[in-house]
Amino acid sequence: MDRDGRTWKVGELARATGLTVRTLHHYEHIGVVPPSARTAAGHRVYDADDVRRLYRVVALRAFGLPLETIRLLLDGRLDLIGLLRDHAAHVDARLEALRVLRTRLGMVLRTAEETGDFAPDDLLSLIEGVSDVNDTMGRYFSEEQLGALRERREQRGEDAVAAEIAEWPRLIGLVQAEMDAGTDPADPRVRDLARRWTALLEAFHGGDPALRDSLYRMRAENSEEVRTSGGPSEEMIAYIGRATAAG
């Protein structure tokens, strides 16, 4: 209790803390901050210790801790360091999930903006396609590899990544045109396209052999899905391989 033995009624405490009377009643009901006394008329009375406990509750709530956990912690029935360590891991997991969601949203938004107006069904199909791609990557890349890819993406910047993503359809179209024209893979034009192809792949895997192998395995085992979604066919990949060997 403070030096002058000050106490607060529930309305006064609500005004002083910015909480509602209803919230304070709820805190009392679940045992988080019960008032230390009541008047003869039955009104709640909070002393300085109650107020200190209340401010601790507010501070811990700011970390996202549930009220029951806070009650046990303040009653000395939980280890604070262990609790905060576990909660930090939980927050990290939520942040990672939000980063993945933000990446998916960014991909859909960029495609929609570059393509123009999307009908609702077209946009929903695009969202489903992006989710399918991310689910497929989850089967071929470990959590550590996915983390490394996200870190590389952050280091390179969203603009650079968006430019690389936009480059793929153009490059595939140019290669297909050379194939349709019957151009020899050893032709300088095709060899130049092959170098651009390799550079885009290396921008993704950064020269990491494990990432590269996972990428190639994912493409090989899902070749039909890759082709139908606008990716290269097996014939095109073989054509680029011959151009690379000739360079």
Short mmCIF file of C-alpha atoms in Angstrom, two decimals, residues 1-173:
data_model
loop_
_atom_site.label_atom_id
_atom_site.label_comp_id
_atom_site.label_asym_id
_atom_site.label_seq_id
_atom_site.Cartn_x
_atom_site.Cartn_y
_atom_site.Cartn_z
CA MET A 1 0.00 0.00 0.00
CA ASP A 2 1.28 3.51 -0.74
CA ARG A 3 2.29 5.89 2.04
CA ASP A 4 -1.00 7.67 2.40
CA GLY A 5 -2.96 4.40 2.26
CA ARG A 6 -4.85 5.51 -0.82
CA THR A 7 -7.55 3.27 -2.24
CA TRP A 8 -9.58 3.31 -5.44
CA LYS A 9 -13.16 2.41 -6.16
CA VAL A 10 -13.76 0.50 -9.38
CA GLY A 11 -14.92 3.56 -11.34
CA GLU A 12 -11.92 5.60 -10.23
CA LEU A 13 -9.53 2.80 -11.16
CA ALA A 14 -11.17 2.40 -14.55
CA ARG A 15 -10.70 6.10 -15.31
CA ALA A 16 -7.10 6.07 -14.06
CA THR A 17 -6.07 3.06 -16.17
CA GLY A 18 -8.20 3.52 -19.26
CA LEU A 19 -9.84 0.15 -18.71
CA THR A 20 -13.57 -0.32 -18.51
CA VAL A 21 -15.48 -1.18 -15.35
CA ARG A 22 -16.68 -4.29 -17.14
CA THR A 23 -13.06 -5.36 -17.73
CA LEU A 24 -12.19 -4.87 -14.08
CA HIS A 25 -15.24 -6.90 -13.06
CA HIS A 26 -14.10 -9.66 -15.42
CA TYR A 27 -10.56 -9.59 -13.99
CA GLU A 28 -12.07 -10.02 -10.54
CA HIS A 29 -14.37 -12.83 -11.66
CA ILE A 30 -11.53 -14.95 -13.04
CA GLY A 31 -9.18 -14.14 -10.16
CA VAL A 32 -6.65 -12.07 -12.09
CA VAL A 33 -7.07 -8.84 -10.08
CA PRO A 34 -9.51 -9.25 -7.21
CA PRO A 35 -10.05 -6.13 -5.07
CA SER A 36 -8.46 -6.37 -1.66
CA ALA A 37 -11.56 -5.17 0.17
CA ARG A 38 -15.16 -4.03 -0.05
CA THR A 39 -17.00 -1.25 1.70
CA ALA A 40 -19.89 -1.86 4.11
CA ALA A 41 -22.15 -1.20 1.16
CA GLY A 42 -20.38 -3.88 -0.88
CA HIS A 43 -18.42 -1.58 -3.22
CA ARG A 44 -15.05 -2.84 -4.45
CA VAL A 45 -11.96 -1.20 -3.02
CA TYR A 46 -8.50 -1.53 -4.61
CA ASP A 47 -5.30 -0.66 -2.79
CA ALA A 48 -1.82 0.14 -4.15
CA ASP A 49 -0.82 -3.54 -4.34
CA ASP A 50 -3.94 -4.27 -6.39
CA VAL A 51 -3.07 -1.44 -8.75
CA ARG A 52 0.50 -2.69 -9.19
CA ARG A 53 -0.86 -6.13 -9.97
CA LEU A 54 -3.29 -4.63 -12.47
CA TYR A 55 -0.51 -2.80 -14.30
CA ARG A 56 1.47 -6.03 -14.48
CA VAL A 57 -1.57 -7.71 -16.03
CA VAL A 58 -1.82 -4.91 -18.61
CA ALA A 59 1.89 -5.22 -19.42
CA LEU A 60 1.73 -9.00 -19.84
CA ARG A 61 -1.42 -8.73 -21.95
CA ALA A 62 0.56 -6.47 -24.29
CA PHE A 63 2.80 -9.48 -24.96
CA GLY A 64 -0.26 -11.47 -26.02
CA LEU A 65 -0.37 -13.76 -23.00
CA PRO A 66 -3.79 -15.21 -22.07
CA LEU A 67 -5.36 -14.11 -18.81
CA GLU A 68 -5.31 -17.56 -17.20
CA THR A 69 -1.56 -17.82 -17.86
CA ILE A 70 -1.07 -14.35 -16.38
CA ARG A 71 -3.02 -15.33 -13.25
CA LEU A 72 -0.87 -18.41 -12.69
CA LEU A 73 2.28 -16.40 -13.33
CA LEU A 74 1.40 -13.64 -10.88
CA ASP A 75 0.42 -16.23 -8.29
CA GLY A 76 3.92 -17.69 -8.55
CA ARG A 77 2.82 -20.94 -10.19
CA LEU A 78 4.71 -20.48 -13.48
CA ASP A 79 8.34 -19.76 -14.40
CA LEU A 80 8.53 -16.32 -16.03
CA ILE A 81 11.68 -16.95 -18.09
CA GLY A 82 10.45 -20.28 -19.41
CA LEU A 83 7.04 -18.82 -20.16
CA LEU A 84 8.48 -15.87 -22.08
CA ARG A 85 10.85 -18.15 -23.97
CA ASP A 86 7.98 -20.40 -25.06
CA HIS A 87 5.82 -17.43 -25.95
CA ALA A 88 8.63 -15.88 -28.01
CA ALA A 89 8.86 -19.12 -30.02
CA HIS A 90 5.10 -19.00 -30.54
CA VAL A 91 5.30 -15.39 -31.75
CA ASP A 92 8.16 -16.32 -34.11
CA ALA A 93 6.01 -19.04 -35.62
CA ARG A 94 3.14 -16.60 -36.12
CA LEU A 95 5.47 -14.05 -37.72
CA GLU A 96 6.81 -16.70 -40.10
CA ALA A 97 3.26 -17.67 -41.07
CA LEU A 98 2.48 -14.00 -41.74
CA ARG A 99 5.62 -13.65 -43.89
CA VAL A 100 4.55 -16.64 -45.98
CA LEU A 101 1.05 -15.17 -46.31
CA ARG A 102 2.51 -11.78 -47.30
CA THR A 103 4.66 -13.42 -49.98
CA ARG A 104 1.66 -15.21 -51.45
CA LEU A 105 -0.41 -12.04 -51.38
CA GLY A 106 2.39 -10.08 -53.07
CA MET A 107 2.68 -12.64 -55.87
CA VAL A 108 -1.06 -12.56 -56.55
CA LEU A 109 -1.20 -8.77 -56.38
CA ARG A 110 1.74 -8.26 -58.76
CA THR A 111 0.28 -10.68 -61.30
CA ALA A 112 -3.14 -9.04 -61.11
CA GLU A 113 -1.63 -5.56 -61.51
CA GLU A 114 0.56 -6.55 -64.44
CA THR A 115 -2.20 -8.46 -66.23
CA GLY A 116 -4.96 -5.90 -65.73
CA ASP A 117 -8.50 -6.41 -64.55
CA PHE A 118 -9.22 -9.85 -63.20
CA ALA A 119 -12.64 -11.40 -63.06
CA PRO A 120 -13.36 -12.81 -59.59
CA ASP A 121 -13.12 -16.39 -60.86
CA ASP A 122 -9.79 -15.67 -62.55
CA LEU A 123 -8.39 -14.09 -59.39
CA LEU A 124 -9.57 -17.00 -57.25
CA SER A 125 -7.94 -19.44 -59.68
CA LEU A 126 -4.70 -17.49 -59.45
CA ILE A 127 -4.83 -17.57 -55.64
CA GLU A 128 -5.42 -21.32 -55.72
CA GLY A 129 -2.49 -21.72 -58.11
CA VAL A 130 -0.15 -19.76 -55.87
CA SER A 131 -1.24 -21.84 -52.87
CA ASP A 132 -0.68 -25.05 -54.83
CA VAL A 133 2.84 -23.95 -55.78
CA ASN A 134 3.68 -23.12 -52.17
CA ASP A 135 2.27 -26.44 -50.98
CA THR A 136 4.35 -28.25 -53.61
CA MET A 137 7.50 -26.41 -52.52
CA GLY A 138 6.79 -27.49 -48.96
CA ARG A 139 7.09 -31.12 -50.10
CA TYR A 140 10.47 -30.67 -51.80
CA PHE A 141 12.27 -28.09 -49.67
CA SER A 142 13.10 -28.48 -45.99
CA GLU A 143 12.17 -25.82 -43.46
CA GLU A 144 15.82 -24.73 -43.40
CA GLN A 145 15.88 -24.42 -47.19
CA LEU A 146 12.63 -22.46 -47.27
CA GLY A 147 14.07 -20.17 -44.62
CA ALA A 148 17.21 -19.67 -46.73
CA LEU A 149 15.07 -18.87 -49.77
CA ARG A 150 13.06 -16.30 -47.81
CA GLU A 151 16.27 -14.74 -46.50
CA ARG A 152 17.68 -14.52 -50.06
CA ARG A 153 14.44 -12.93 -51.22
CA GLU A 154 14.65 -10.29 -48.49
CA GLN A 155 18.30 -9.56 -49.28
CA ARG A 156 17.63 -9.16 -53.01
CA GLY A 157 14.52 -7.05 -52.50
CA GLU A 158 10.96 -7.45 -53.74
CA ASP A 159 11.55 -5.36 -56.89
CA ALA A 160 14.39 -7.60 -58.06
CA VAL A 161 12.41 -10.76 -57.34
CA ALA A 162 9.34 -9.38 -59.13
CA ALA A 163 11.48 -8.55 -62.18
CA GLU A 164 12.86 -12.10 -62.25
CA ILE A 165 9.37 -13.60 -61.98
CA ALA A 166 8.16 -11.37 -64.81
CA GLU A 167 11.19 -12.34 -66.93
CA TRP A 168 10.33 -16.06 -67.00
CA PRO A 169 7.23 -15.89 -69.28
CA ARG A 170 9.07 -13.61 -71.72
CA LEU A 171 12.12 -15.86 -71.78
CA ILE A 172 10.02 -19.01 -72.24
CA GLY A 173 8.23 -17.31 -75.15
#
